[in-house]
Short mmCIF file of C-alpha atoms and ligand atoms in Angstrom, two decimals:
data_model
loop_
_atom_site.label_atom_id
_atom_site.label_comp_id
_atom_site.label_asym_id
_atom_site.label_seq_id
_atom_site.Cartn_x
_atom_site.Cartn_y
_atom_site.Cartn_z
CA UNK F 14 0.00 0.00 0.00
CA UNK F 15 1.39 3.40 -1.01
CA UNK F 16 1.05 6.34 1.33
CA UNK F 17 -0.57 8.82 1.45
CA UNK F 18 -3.93 7.29 0.60
CA UNK F 19 -5.95 9.34 -1.86
CA UNK F 20 -9.55 9.81 -0.70
CA UNK F 21 -10.35 13.02 -2.53
CA UNK F 22 -11.97 11.72 -5.72
CA UNK F 23 -14.39 14.68 -5.88
CA UNK F 24 -11.46 17.09 -6.24
CA UNK F 25 -9.96 15.17 -9.11
CA UNK F 26 -9.17 11.63 -10.22
CA UNK F 27 -5.98 10.05 -11.54
CA UNK F 28 -5.86 9.40 -15.27
CA UNK F 29 -6.69 5.76 -15.93
CA UNK F 30 -3.62 4.09 -17.51
CA UNK F 31 -5.81 2.94 -20.41
CA UNK F 32 -6.79 6.55 -21.05
CA UNK F 33 -3.17 7.68 -20.96
CA UNK F 34 -2.18 4.99 -23.40
CA UNK F 35 -4.86 6.10 -25.85
CA UNK F 36 -3.69 9.71 -25.57
CA UNK F 37 0.05 9.28 -25.96
CA UNK F 38 0.33 8.91 -29.77
CA UNK F 39 -1.54 12.19 -30.16
CA UNK F 40 1.28 14.11 -28.53
CA UNK F 41 3.90 12.74 -30.91
CA UNK F 42 3.31 10.86 -34.19
CA UNK F 43 -0.32 11.97 -34.54
CA UNK F 44 0.16 15.58 -33.58
CA UNK F 45 -1.81 17.08 -36.46
CA UNK F 46 -4.24 19.96 -36.15
CA UNK F 47 -7.72 18.47 -36.42
CA UNK F 48 -8.72 21.45 -38.57
CA UNK F 49 -6.01 20.78 -41.21
CA UNK F 50 -8.01 19.42 -44.12
CA UNK F 51 -5.14 19.13 -46.60
CA UNK F 52 -3.03 16.26 -45.24
CA UNK F 53 -2.97 12.98 -43.35
CA UNK F 54 -1.77 14.57 -40.10
CA UNK F 55 -4.91 16.65 -39.94
CA UNK F 56 -7.15 13.77 -40.96
CA UNK F 57 -5.78 11.57 -38.17
CA UNK F 58 -6.56 14.30 -35.68
CA UNK F 59 -10.04 14.84 -37.05
CA UNK F 60 -10.80 11.13 -36.97
CA UNK F 61 -9.68 10.90 -33.36
CA UNK F 62 -11.86 13.86 -32.40
CA UNK F 63 -14.87 12.36 -34.20
CA UNK F 64 -14.43 9.08 -32.35
CA UNK F 65 -14.09 10.84 -29.00
CA UNK F 66 -17.16 12.94 -29.66
CA UNK F 67 -19.15 9.73 -30.21
CA UNK F 68 -17.77 8.19 -27.02
CA UNK F 69 -18.69 11.23 -24.92
CA UNK F 70 -22.13 11.55 -26.52
CA UNK F 71 -22.86 7.87 -25.99
CA UNK F 72 -22.19 8.04 -22.24
CA UNK F 73 -24.88 10.71 -21.77
CA UNK F 74 -27.35 9.59 -24.45
CA UNK F 75 -26.65 12.56 -26.74
CA UNK F 76 -25.84 12.79 -30.42
CA UNK F 77 -22.19 13.61 -31.29
CA UNK F 78 -23.19 16.89 -32.93
CA UNK F 79 -24.48 18.09 -29.55
CA UNK F 80 -21.05 17.97 -27.90
CA UNK F 81 -18.93 21.14 -27.71
CA UNK F 82 -15.45 20.53 -26.33
CA UNK F 83 -14.21 23.08 -23.79
CA UNK F 84 -11.31 23.34 -21.36
CA UNK F 85 -13.46 21.90 -18.59
CA UNK F 86 -16.66 22.45 -16.68
CA UNK F 87 -15.90 26.00 -15.60
CA UNK F 88 -15.67 27.11 -19.21
CA UNK F 89 -18.72 25.05 -20.22
CA UNK F 90 -20.74 26.67 -17.42
CA UNK F 91 -19.70 30.14 -18.55
CA UNK F 92 -20.57 29.31 -22.14
CA UNK F 93 -23.94 27.82 -21.23
CA UNK F 94 -25.17 30.57 -18.92
CA UNK F 95 -23.69 33.60 -20.64
CA UNK F 96 -24.34 32.14 -24.09
CA UNK F 97 -28.00 31.37 -23.38
CA UNK F 98 -28.44 34.58 -21.42
CA UNK F 99 -27.27 36.72 -24.31
CA UNK F 100 -29.20 34.72 -26.91
CA UNK F 101 -32.50 34.63 -25.03
CA UNK F 102 -32.35 38.00 -23.25
CA UNK F 103 -35.27 39.24 -25.34
CA UNK F 104 -37.42 36.34 -24.06
CA UNK F 105 -36.63 37.15 -20.49
CA UNK F 106 -33.80 37.94 -18.13
CA UNK F 107 -34.66 35.70 -15.21
CA UNK F 108 -32.46 32.78 -14.14
CA UNK F 109 -33.29 30.13 -11.55
CA UNK F 110 -30.42 28.42 -9.74
CA UNK F 111 -29.69 27.23 -6.21
CA UNK F 112 -27.56 28.17 -3.23
CA UNK F 113 -25.59 24.92 -3.39
CA UNK F 114 -24.10 25.32 -6.86
CA UNK F 115 -20.40 25.22 -7.58
CA UNK F 116 -18.67 28.62 -7.52
CA UNK F 117 -18.40 28.52 -11.30
CA UNK F 118 -22.19 28.73 -11.55
CA UNK F 119 -22.67 31.16 -8.67
CA UNK F 120 -20.03 33.58 -9.91
CA UNK F 121 -21.29 33.40 -13.52
CA UNK F 122 -24.77 34.24 -12.19
CA UNK F 123 -23.31 37.18 -10.24
CA UNK F 124 -21.74 38.38 -13.47
CA UNK F 125 -25.08 38.12 -15.28
CA UNK F 126 -26.80 40.02 -12.47
CA UNK F 127 -24.46 42.92 -13.23
CA UNK F 128 -25.62 42.66 -16.86
CA UNK F 129 -29.22 43.21 -15.80
CA UNK F 130 -30.35 39.60 -15.25
CA UNK F 131 -32.39 38.69 -12.22
CA UNK F 132 -31.32 35.48 -10.46
CA UNK F 133 -33.32 33.41 -7.97
CA UNK F 134 -31.09 31.31 -5.70
CA UNK F 135 -33.25 28.46 -4.42
CA UNK F 136 -32.80 27.19 -0.90
CA UNK F 137 -32.21 23.43 -0.73
CA UNK F 138 -33.66 21.00 1.78
CA UNK F 139 -31.49 20.32 4.85
CA UNK F 140 -29.99 17.41 2.92
CA UNK F 141 -29.05 19.66 0.01
CA UNK F 142 -31.79 18.72 -2.48
CA UNK F 143 -33.74 21.18 -4.58
CA UNK F 144 -37.28 19.89 -4.97
CA UNK F 145 -39.29 20.11 -8.16
CA UNK F 146 -41.92 22.07 -6.21
CA UNK F 147 -39.41 24.78 -5.26
CA UNK F 148 -38.38 25.10 -8.88
CA UNK F 149 -42.01 25.22 -10.02
CA UNK F 150 -42.73 28.02 -7.59
CA UNK F 151 -39.76 30.05 -8.84
CA UNK F 152 -40.40 29.73 -12.59
CA UNK F 153 -41.77 32.85 -14.30
CA UNK F 154 -42.85 33.86 -17.78
CA UNK F 155 -39.49 35.53 -18.26
CA UNK F 156 -37.31 32.67 -16.94
CA UNK F 157 -34.82 31.88 -19.69
CA UNK F 158 -32.82 29.16 -17.97
CA UNK F 159 -32.78 26.96 -14.89
CA UNK F 160 -29.28 25.97 -13.74
CA UNK F 161 -29.05 23.19 -11.17
CA UNK F 162 -26.26 20.93 -10.08
CA UNK F 163 -26.90 17.21 -10.63
CA UNK F 164 -24.60 15.85 -7.93
CA UNK F 165 -23.20 18.19 -5.34
CA UNK F 166 -19.40 18.28 -5.20
CA UNK F 167 -19.21 18.75 -1.44
CA UNK F 168 -21.90 16.47 -0.06
CA UNK F 169 -22.76 14.29 -3.05
CA UNK F 170 -26.50 14.98 -2.89
CA UNK F 171 -28.35 14.15 -6.13
CA UNK F 172 -31.04 16.49 -7.42
CA UNK F 173 -34.25 15.10 -8.99
CA UNK F 174 -33.12 16.23 -12.44
CA UNK F 175 -35.60 14.10 -14.41
CA UNK F 176 -38.61 15.63 -12.63
CA UNK F 177 -37.14 19.10 -12.96
CA UNK F 178 -36.47 18.45 -16.66
CA UNK F 179 -40.10 17.54 -17.23
CA UNK F 180 -41.26 20.63 -15.42
CA UNK F 181 -38.94 22.92 -17.36
CA UNK F 182 -40.18 21.54 -20.67
CA UNK F 183 -43.81 22.01 -19.65
CA UNK F 184 -43.05 25.55 -18.62
CA UNK F 185 -40.89 26.38 -21.60
CA UNK F 186 -37.65 27.11 -19.74
CA UNK F 187 -34.28 25.61 -20.65
CA UNK F 188 -32.59 23.31 -18.14
CA UNK F 189 -28.83 23.42 -17.70
CA UNK F 190 -27.29 20.95 -15.29
CA UNK F 191 -23.77 20.91 -13.89
CA UNK F 192 -23.21 17.16 -14.07
CA UNK F 193 -19.47 17.34 -13.39
CA UNK F 194 -19.71 14.99 -10.40
CA UNK F 195 -22.59 12.89 -11.72
CA UNK F 196 -21.43 11.69 -15.13
CA UNK F 197 -19.69 8.33 -14.88
CA UNK F 198 -20.95 7.83 -11.31
CA UNK F 199 -24.71 7.60 -11.85
CA UNK F 200 -26.70 6.96 -15.06
CA UNK F 201 -27.19 10.15 -17.06
CA UNK F 202 -29.32 10.31 -20.21
CA UNK F 203 -30.11 13.72 -21.61
CA UNK F 204 -33.15 12.43 -23.50
CA UNK F 205 -34.73 10.46 -20.68
CA UNK F 206 -33.80 13.14 -18.14
CA UNK F 207 -34.99 16.09 -20.21
CA UNK F 208 -31.78 18.10 -20.02
CA UNK F 209 -31.10 20.89 -22.55
CA UNK F 210 -27.53 21.75 -21.60
CA UNK F 211 -25.06 19.81 -19.48
CA UNK F 212 -21.40 20.15 -18.57
CA UNK F 213 -18.88 17.49 -17.68
CA UNK F 214 -15.16 17.45 -17.04
CA UNK F 215 -12.64 14.71 -17.85
CA UNK F 216 -10.55 15.02 -14.71
CA UNK F 217 -13.45 13.90 -12.54
CA UNK F 218 -13.87 10.65 -14.48
CA UNK F 219 -10.31 9.32 -14.86
CA UNK F 220 -9.42 11.54 -17.81
CA UNK F 221 -6.94 14.41 -18.03
CA UNK F 222 -7.31 17.92 -16.62
CA UNK F 223 -8.08 20.82 -18.92
CA UNK F 224 -10.70 19.14 -21.07
CA UNK F 225 -14.46 18.94 -20.73
CA UNK F 226 -17.52 19.62 -22.77
CA UNK F 227 -20.88 21.26 -22.98
CA UNK F 228 -23.82 19.28 -24.29
CA UNK F 229 -26.15 21.55 -26.27
CA UNK F 230 -29.52 20.08 -27.33
CA UNK F 231 -30.24 20.30 -31.06
CA UNK F 232 -33.86 19.08 -31.21
CA UNK F 233 -36.98 19.67 -29.08
CA UNK F 234 -35.96 22.39 -28.55
CA UNK F 235 -32.93 23.47 -30.53
CA UNK F 236 -30.81 25.47 -28.08
CA UNK F 237 -28.89 28.41 -29.45
CA UNK F 238 -25.94 30.12 -27.82
CA UNK F 239 -23.86 33.21 -28.30
CA UNK F 240 -20.22 32.09 -28.45
CA UNK F 241 -18.04 33.44 -25.67
CA UNK F 242 -14.76 32.76 -27.48
CA UNK F 243 -14.43 34.28 -30.92
CA UNK F 244 -11.94 33.12 -33.53
CA UNK F 245 -11.64 30.41 -36.14
CA UNK F 246 -15.18 29.11 -35.71
CA UNK F 247 -14.32 25.68 -34.28
CA UNK F 248 -16.99 23.53 -32.65
CA UNK F 249 -19.66 24.82 -35.05
CA UNK F 250 -18.83 28.35 -34.07
CA UNK F 251 -19.63 27.80 -30.40
CA UNK F 252 -16.06 27.57 -29.15
CA UNK F 253 -13.16 28.78 -31.24
CA UNK F 254 -9.62 27.59 -30.59
CA UNK F 255 -7.49 24.77 -32.00
CA UNK F 256 -8.80 21.53 -30.60
CA UNK F 257 -6.84 19.88 -27.78
CA UNK F 258 -6.63 16.57 -29.62
CA UNK F 259 -4.77 14.50 -26.96
CA UNK F 260 -7.14 15.84 -24.30
CA UNK F 261 -10.16 15.07 -26.45
CA UNK F 262 -8.90 11.53 -27.10
CA UNK F 263 -8.50 11.27 -23.32
CA UNK F 264 -12.00 12.41 -22.45
CA UNK F 265 -13.40 10.10 -25.14
CA UNK F 266 -11.58 7.05 -23.83
CA UNK F 267 -12.42 7.98 -20.23
CA UNK F 268 -16.12 8.23 -21.11
CA UNK F 269 -16.03 4.92 -22.99
CA UNK F 270 -14.52 3.22 -19.91
CA UNK F 271 -17.11 4.84 -17.64
CA UNK F 272 -19.90 3.62 -19.88
CA UNK F 273 -18.60 0.05 -19.74
CA UNK F 274 -17.69 0.08 -16.06
CA UNK F 275 -20.25 2.38 -14.47
CA UNK F 276 -22.07 -0.34 -12.57
CA UNK F 277 -18.88 -1.99 -11.35
CA UNK F 278 -17.27 1.34 -10.45
CA UNK F 279 -20.24 2.53 -8.48
CA UNK F 280 -20.69 -0.77 -6.65
CA UNK F 281 -16.99 -0.77 -5.78
CA UNK F 282 -17.09 2.79 -4.42
CA UNK F 283 -20.36 2.25 -2.59
CA UNK F 284 -19.06 -0.86 -0.84
CA UNK F 285 -15.93 0.97 0.33
CA UNK F 286 -17.88 3.99 1.45
CA UNK F 287 -20.36 1.89 3.40
CA UNK F 288 -17.51 -0.01 5.03
CA UNK F 289 -15.91 3.30 6.05
CA UNK F 290 -19.12 4.87 7.34
CA UNK F 291 -20.11 1.69 9.15
CA UNK F 292 -16.90 1.70 11.20
CA UNK F 293 -16.84 5.47 11.77
CA UNK F 294 -20.39 5.60 13.06
CA UNK F 295 -19.95 2.47 15.18
CA UNK F 296 -16.75 3.59 16.88
CA UNK F 297 -17.23 7.33 17.36
CA UNK F 298 -20.02 9.30 18.99
CA UNK F 299 -21.24 12.76 17.90
CA UNK F 300 -20.65 12.12 14.20
CA UNK F 301 -23.06 13.66 11.65
CA UNK F 302 -23.55 12.73 8.02
CA UNK F 303 -23.94 15.79 5.81
CA UNK F 304 -26.08 15.43 2.71
CA UNK F 305 -28.74 12.96 1.73
CA UNK F 306 -28.34 9.37 2.84
CA UNK F 307 -30.68 8.10 0.14
CA UNK F 308 -30.12 10.42 -2.83
CA UNK F 309 -26.36 10.54 -2.86
CA UNK F 310 -23.38 9.78 -5.08
CA UNK F 311 -22.12 6.29 -4.32
CA UNK F 312 -18.54 7.50 -3.87
CA UNK F 313 -18.87 10.44 -1.50
CA UNK F 314 -19.11 10.77 2.26
CA UNK F 315 -19.21 14.14 3.98
CA UNK F 316 -18.99 13.80 7.74
CA UNK F 317 -18.85 16.28 10.61
CA UNK F 318 -16.92 15.13 13.66
CA UNK F 319 -18.43 17.38 16.31
CA UNK F 320 -16.05 19.19 18.71
CA UNK F 321 -13.05 18.57 16.44
CA UNK F 322 -11.98 21.26 13.99
CA UNK F 323 -11.61 20.01 10.41
CA UNK F 324 -8.24 21.47 9.56
CA UNK F 325 -6.64 20.05 12.69
CA UNK F 326 -8.16 16.67 11.85
CA UNK F 327 -6.70 16.74 8.35
CA UNK F 328 -3.34 17.56 9.92
CA UNK F 329 -3.76 14.56 12.20
CA UNK F 330 -4.41 12.11 9.38
CA UNK F 331 -1.10 12.43 7.63
CA UNK F 332 -1.52 9.26 5.61
CA UNK F 333 -4.86 10.28 4.15
CA UNK F 334 -5.50 12.94 1.50
CA UNK F 335 -8.95 14.48 2.07
CA UNK F 336 -10.55 17.93 2.00
CA UNK F 337 -12.35 19.94 4.61
CA UNK F 338 -15.28 21.90 3.30
CA UNK F 339 -14.86 22.29 -0.43
CA UNK F 340 -11.51 21.67 -2.06
CA UNK F 341 -12.06 24.80 -4.08
CA UNK F 342 -12.59 27.01 -1.07
CA UNK F 343 -10.28 25.53 1.52
CA UNK F 344 -7.92 28.46 0.90
CA UNK F 345 -10.46 30.60 2.71
CA UNK F 346 -11.36 30.19 6.35
CA UNK F 347 -15.08 30.65 5.71
CA UNK F 348 -17.19 27.56 6.28
CA UNK F 349 -18.68 26.03 3.16
CA UNK F 350 -21.57 27.85 1.47
CA UNK F 351 -23.14 24.47 0.72
CA UNK F 352 -23.29 23.35 4.35
CA UNK F 353 -24.55 26.81 5.33
CA UNK F 354 -27.33 26.62 2.74
CA UNK F 355 -28.33 23.24 4.19
CA UNK F 356 -28.65 24.88 7.59
CA UNK F 357 -25.65 23.07 9.10
CA UNK F 358 -24.36 25.27 11.92
CA UNK F 359 -20.99 26.92 11.42
CA UNK F 360 -19.61 24.87 14.32
CA UNK F 361 -20.41 21.58 12.57
CA UNK F 362 -19.38 23.02 9.22
CA UNK F 363 -15.93 23.69 10.69
CA UNK F 364 -15.82 20.03 11.69
CA UNK F 365 -16.67 18.59 8.29
CA UNK F 366 -14.48 16.41 6.11
CA UNK F 367 -15.24 15.07 2.65
CA UNK F 368 -14.09 11.53 1.85
CA UNK F 369 -14.16 10.41 -1.77
CA UNK F 370 -13.68 6.84 -2.97
CA UNK F 371 -12.88 5.74 -6.50
CA UNK F 372 -11.90 3.18 -9.06
CA UNK F 373 -8.42 2.68 -7.61
CA UNK F 374 -9.27 2.74 -3.91
CA UNK F 375 -8.69 -0.57 -2.12
CA UNK F 376 -10.25 -2.10 0.95
CA UNK F 377 -6.85 -2.10 2.65
CA UNK F 378 -6.53 1.64 2.04
CA UNK F 379 -9.99 2.31 3.43
CA UNK F 380 -9.28 0.27 6.56
CA UNK F 381 -6.02 2.08 7.19
CA UNK F 382 -7.64 5.47 6.62
CA UNK F 383 -10.56 4.59 8.88
CA UNK F 384 -8.20 3.63 11.69
CA UNK F 385 -6.25 6.87 11.31
CA UNK F 386 -9.37 9.00 11.32
CA UNK F 387 -10.77 7.31 14.42
CA UNK F 388 -7.46 7.67 16.27
CA UNK F 389 -7.08 11.34 15.30
CA UNK F 390 -10.65 12.21 16.29
CA UNK F 391 -10.14 10.56 19.68
CA UNK F 392 -6.83 12.33 20.24
CA UNK F 393 -8.20 15.74 19.24
CA UNK F 394 -11.26 15.29 21.42
CA UNK F 395 -8.92 14.77 24.37
CA UNK F 396 -7.66 18.24 23.47
CA UNK F 397 -11.09 19.75 22.88
CA UNK F 398 -12.61 22.02 25.53
CA UNK F 399 -15.97 21.54 23.79
CA UNK F 400 -15.86 17.77 24.07
CA UNK F 401 -14.92 18.17 27.73
CA UNK F 402 -18.03 20.31 28.25
CA UNK F 403 -20.17 17.66 26.62
CA UNK F 404 -18.67 15.00 28.90
CA UNK F 405 -19.56 17.21 31.85
CA UNK F 406 -23.14 17.52 30.60
CA UNK F 407 -22.84 21.08 29.26
CA UNK F 408 -24.12 21.73 25.73
CA UNK F 409 -21.64 24.06 23.97
CA UNK F 410 -24.48 25.03 21.63
CA UNK F 411 -26.42 26.49 24.55
CA UNK F 412 -23.61 28.84 25.63
CA UNK F 413 -23.49 32.50 24.65
CA UNK F 414 -20.02 32.77 23.14
CA UNK F 415 -20.33 36.39 22.11
CA UNK F 416 -18.44 37.67 25.15
CA UNK F 417 -15.45 35.40 24.74
CA UNK F 418 -13.68 36.89 21.75
CA UNK M 295 -0.36 24.72 3.43
CA UNK M 296 2.94 23.74 4.98
CA UNK M 297 3.23 24.00 8.75
CA UNK M 298 6.44 25.07 10.47
CA UNK M 299 8.37 22.43 12.40
CA UNK M 300 7.50 24.14 15.67
CA UNK M 301 3.77 24.11 14.92
CA UNK M 302 4.03 20.43 14.00
CA UNK M 303 5.95 19.70 17.19
CA UNK M 304 3.35 21.36 19.42
CA UNK M 305 0.52 19.73 17.45
CA UNK M 306 2.05 16.28 17.75
CA UNK M 307 3.29 16.70 21.34
CA UNK M 308 1.11 19.35 22.91
CA UNK M 309 2.45 20.58 26.28
CA UNK M 310 0.29 20.91 29.36
CA UNK M 311 -2.94 19.48 28.03
CA UNK M 312 -5.62 19.12 30.65
CA UNK M 313 -7.71 20.90 33.19
CA UNK M 314 -7.25 22.40 36.65
CA UNK M 315 -10.06 22.58 39.19
CA UNK M 316 -11.75 25.82 38.19
CA UNK M 317 -13.47 26.13 41.56
CA UNK M 318 -10.19 26.67 43.41
CA UNK M 319 -9.44 30.25 44.46
CA UNK M 320 -5.89 30.20 43.13
CA UNK M 321 -6.92 28.89 39.71
CA UNK M 322 -7.84 31.30 36.93
CA UNK M 323 -9.72 30.08 33.85
CA UNK M 324 -9.97 31.81 30.49
CA UNK M 325 -12.20 30.57 27.66
CA UNK M 326 -11.96 32.54 24.43
CA UNK M 327 -13.17 32.13 20.85
CA UNK M 328 -16.38 30.56 19.60
CA UNK M 329 -17.26 27.23 17.99
CA UNK M 330 -18.88 29.03 15.01
CA UNK M 331 -15.54 30.73 14.31
CA UNK M 332 -13.69 27.45 14.41
CA UNK M 333 -11.55 28.11 17.49
CA UNK M 334 -12.14 27.86 21.22
CA UNK M 335 -9.28 27.96 23.70
CA UNK M 336 -9.50 27.17 27.37
CA UNK M 337 -6.40 28.17 29.31
CA UNK M 338 -5.98 27.80 33.07
CA UNK M 339 -3.34 28.99 35.51
CA UNK M 340 -2.56 28.03 39.08
CA UNK M 341 -0.97 30.89 41.02
CA UNK M 342 1.15 30.72 44.14
CA UNK M 343 1.94 34.18 45.57
CA UNK M 344 2.35 36.13 42.36
CA UNK M 345 3.89 33.28 40.39
CA UNK M 346 2.17 30.96 37.90
CA UNK M 347 3.14 27.50 39.10
CA UNK M 348 1.03 25.49 36.67
CA UNK M 349 -0.83 26.04 33.43
CA UNK M 350 -3.11 23.78 31.37
CA UNK M 351 -5.00 24.16 28.12
CA UNK M 352 -7.51 22.55 25.83
CA UNK M 353 -8.14 23.88 22.34
CA UNK M 354 -10.69 23.28 19.59
CA UNK M 355 -9.14 24.74 16.48
CA UNK M 356 -6.64 24.31 13.69
CA UNK M 357 -3.07 23.11 14.23
CA UNK M 358 -1.80 26.66 14.64
CA UNK M 359 -4.39 27.38 17.32
CA UNK M 360 -3.39 24.22 19.19
CA UNK M 361 0.30 25.14 18.88
CA UNK M 362 -0.27 28.76 19.98
CA UNK M 363 -2.06 27.73 23.15
CA UNK M 364 0.39 24.94 23.89
CA UNK M 365 3.27 27.40 23.55
CA UNK M 366 1.45 29.93 25.71
CA UNK M 367 1.17 27.48 28.60
CA UNK M 368 4.85 26.61 28.24
CA UNK M 369 5.85 30.26 28.38
CA UNK M 370 3.71 31.36 31.32
CA UNK M 371 4.62 28.50 33.62
CA UNK M 372 7.09 29.88 36.16
CA UNK M 373 6.47 33.50 35.21
CA UNK M 374 4.90 36.08 37.53
CA UNK M 375 1.40 37.23 36.68
CA UNK M 376 2.77 40.57 35.46
CA UNK M 377 5.37 38.92 33.27
CA UNK M 378 2.68 36.70 31.72
CA UNK M 379 0.52 39.76 31.06
CA UNK M 380 3.38 41.27 29.07
CA UNK M 381 3.41 38.43 26.51
CA UNK M 382 2.43 39.78 23.12
CA UNK M 383 0.89 37.79 20.30
CA UNK M 384 3.65 38.88 17.91
CA UNK M 385 6.13 36.85 19.98
CA UNK M 386 3.98 33.76 19.38
CA UNK M 387 3.78 34.54 15.66
CA UNK M 388 7.55 34.79 15.51
CA UNK M 389 8.30 31.70 17.57
CA UNK M 390 5.91 29.51 15.54
CA UNK M 391 6.50 31.24 12.15
CA UNK M 392 2.74 31.63 11.69
CA UNK M 393 1.59 32.79 8.25
CA UNK M 394 -0.68 35.88 8.02
CA UNK M 395 -3.91 33.83 7.84
CA UNK M 396 -3.05 32.26 11.20
CA UNK M 397 -2.22 35.40 13.15
CA UNK M 398 -5.66 35.32 14.76
CA UNK M 399 -4.57 32.10 16.52
CA UNK M 400 -1.80 33.96 18.32
CA UNK M 401 -4.20 36.78 19.22
CA UNK M 402 -6.55 34.24 20.70
CA UNK M 403 -3.73 32.71 22.76
CA UNK M 404 -2.78 36.14 24.14
CA UNK M 405 -6.47 36.76 24.94
CA UNK M 406 -6.65 33.41 26.70
CA UNK M 407 -3.71 34.29 28.97
CA UNK M 408 -5.25 37.68 29.82
CA UNK M 409 -8.67 36.18 30.37
CA UNK M 410 -7.29 33.51 32.76
CA UNK M 411 -5.40 36.18 34.71
CA UNK M 412 -8.49 38.42 34.86
CA UNK M 413 -10.47 35.50 36.25
CA UNK M 414 -7.79 34.81 38.85
CA UNK M 415 -7.65 38.48 39.89
CA UNK M 416 -11.42 38.72 40.13
CA UNK M 417 -11.41 35.71 42.46
CA UNK M 418 -8.72 37.29 44.64
CA UNK M 419 -10.76 40.46 45.04
CA UNK M 420 -13.93 38.52 45.79
CA UNK M 421 -12.36 36.33 48.48
CA UNK M 422 -11.07 38.13 51.58
CA UNK M 423 -7.78 36.79 52.98
C1 PLP P 163 -19.71 20.44 -9.52
C2 PLP P 163 -18.52 21.06 -10.20
N1 PLP P 163 -18.70 21.98 -11.15
C3 PLP P 163 -17.66 22.55 -11.78
C4 PLP P 163 -16.36 22.21 -11.50
C5 PLP P 163 -15.23 22.86 -12.25
O1 PLP P 163 -14.73 21.97 -13.19
P1 PLP P 163 -13.38 22.20 -13.99
O2 PLP P 163 -12.29 21.90 -13.04
O3 PLP P 163 -13.43 21.23 -15.11
O4 PLP P 163 -13.39 23.61 -14.48
C6 PLP P 163 -16.13 21.25 -10.50
C7 PLP P 163 -14.76 20.85 -10.11
O5 PLP P 163 -14.01 21.51 -9.48
C8 PLP P 163 -17.23 20.66 -9.84
O6 PLP P 163 -17.05 19.74 -8.89
#
């Protein structure tokens, strides 16, 4: 067993060796520009891109023409929301999203608010789900797009996208979903699920970083976008820039593997996660699961260890690579906006750790990590004045702390 | 974020962890911070004459908060009350090489010392000889 043990699969995943192998020739012998129509180097690149486009489309039930390659989900989100916003502004300038979106969605919405759009940020349930009823109540005549995350990156909660898709179609609003954490982990089918736009990113599904795509529906309805990157007119004019052929080969191969192995991957991750949670909850008291026990990614576990601060816990589990709060925001000392939106108190939010399990995680690794976590929590609780209060029968939550700092 | 060796040392081998009997007249207790902010420090001193003969702490907080309070107990043990009052958070920052985002941990440790001494002094005034 190699140390440290990687349990941060929501932050990123390693490239599957089979994906890397497929990519390698496209850095060297087959380096051609996929847009070069006049020679074999270009044709090889174009062929590879066509194949990858089919592989990506197939995983999500789309047609290859509906896939626009981007540098990742952040770019796809910007293209979807700004592109639709600009195109449909005359229909209406109202956007519906939620408080538990990734920063890429929230900040793009903030940008659009400055451009005169009105944005409704829906409050999730305490487990982080946005119900179809809440969306229905927020939709207006002038709603141009609904943007909701499929699987939350911090707590793994799954939104009822199919029901929301049906609703949006009845009410004539487009549905964009950030499926970055969902694709490859749970079944996704843009037709069955009624999705109009969807983003995914290779580095979350055993592909390389810096490549992703936006799915843009072409029929019922045909979605139109204003390009956000002008230039040579690549990707049917929706995203100019010479195609990242090795990256595209990588995302294609990664999607093909996910399609073949989705059931096995998710069973594998779920079994490891359940093993981990089973031990943690059996051996430690005052542990809270954040998110939705039922509607949840199979490979994610977000846990608050009450009376132990998250950063100190991460420091105490040297052999385990995990994140506290969101990986993207752990540079700041603010507790996670997702946990806040779910109504988790800031004290428990400070005590939260996200564990992510994946294709390459082994039972031995999980057992070692579990042991380390349990030992570190126990040690830090010995150090915790809050845990001492609880042992003495005092509830730290009932104390007025305002005078003590 | 990389932690300094001294922070790691205090985190891995915290000095003076524990509790003193807060009901005793010669024990002062300071509790500072708040769970919602992610740090709570409890620091206690036992005073004999005007000298701090023992100090204990418990801290809920990041590694730097644990190290700051551990160091604080180490420094005040054996000092007079006035000497302990003179400890400034910048000395803790320097000793532990705390980065700017962790300076609040040193401030909290200084507050904890002062708060424990205040509590001790209040008890002395309340209890006639
Ligand atoms: C839910 C979600 N959306 C968007 C992103 C951004 O993706 P990318 O790194 O491809 O820009 C991430 C990953 O950080 C994510 O988890």
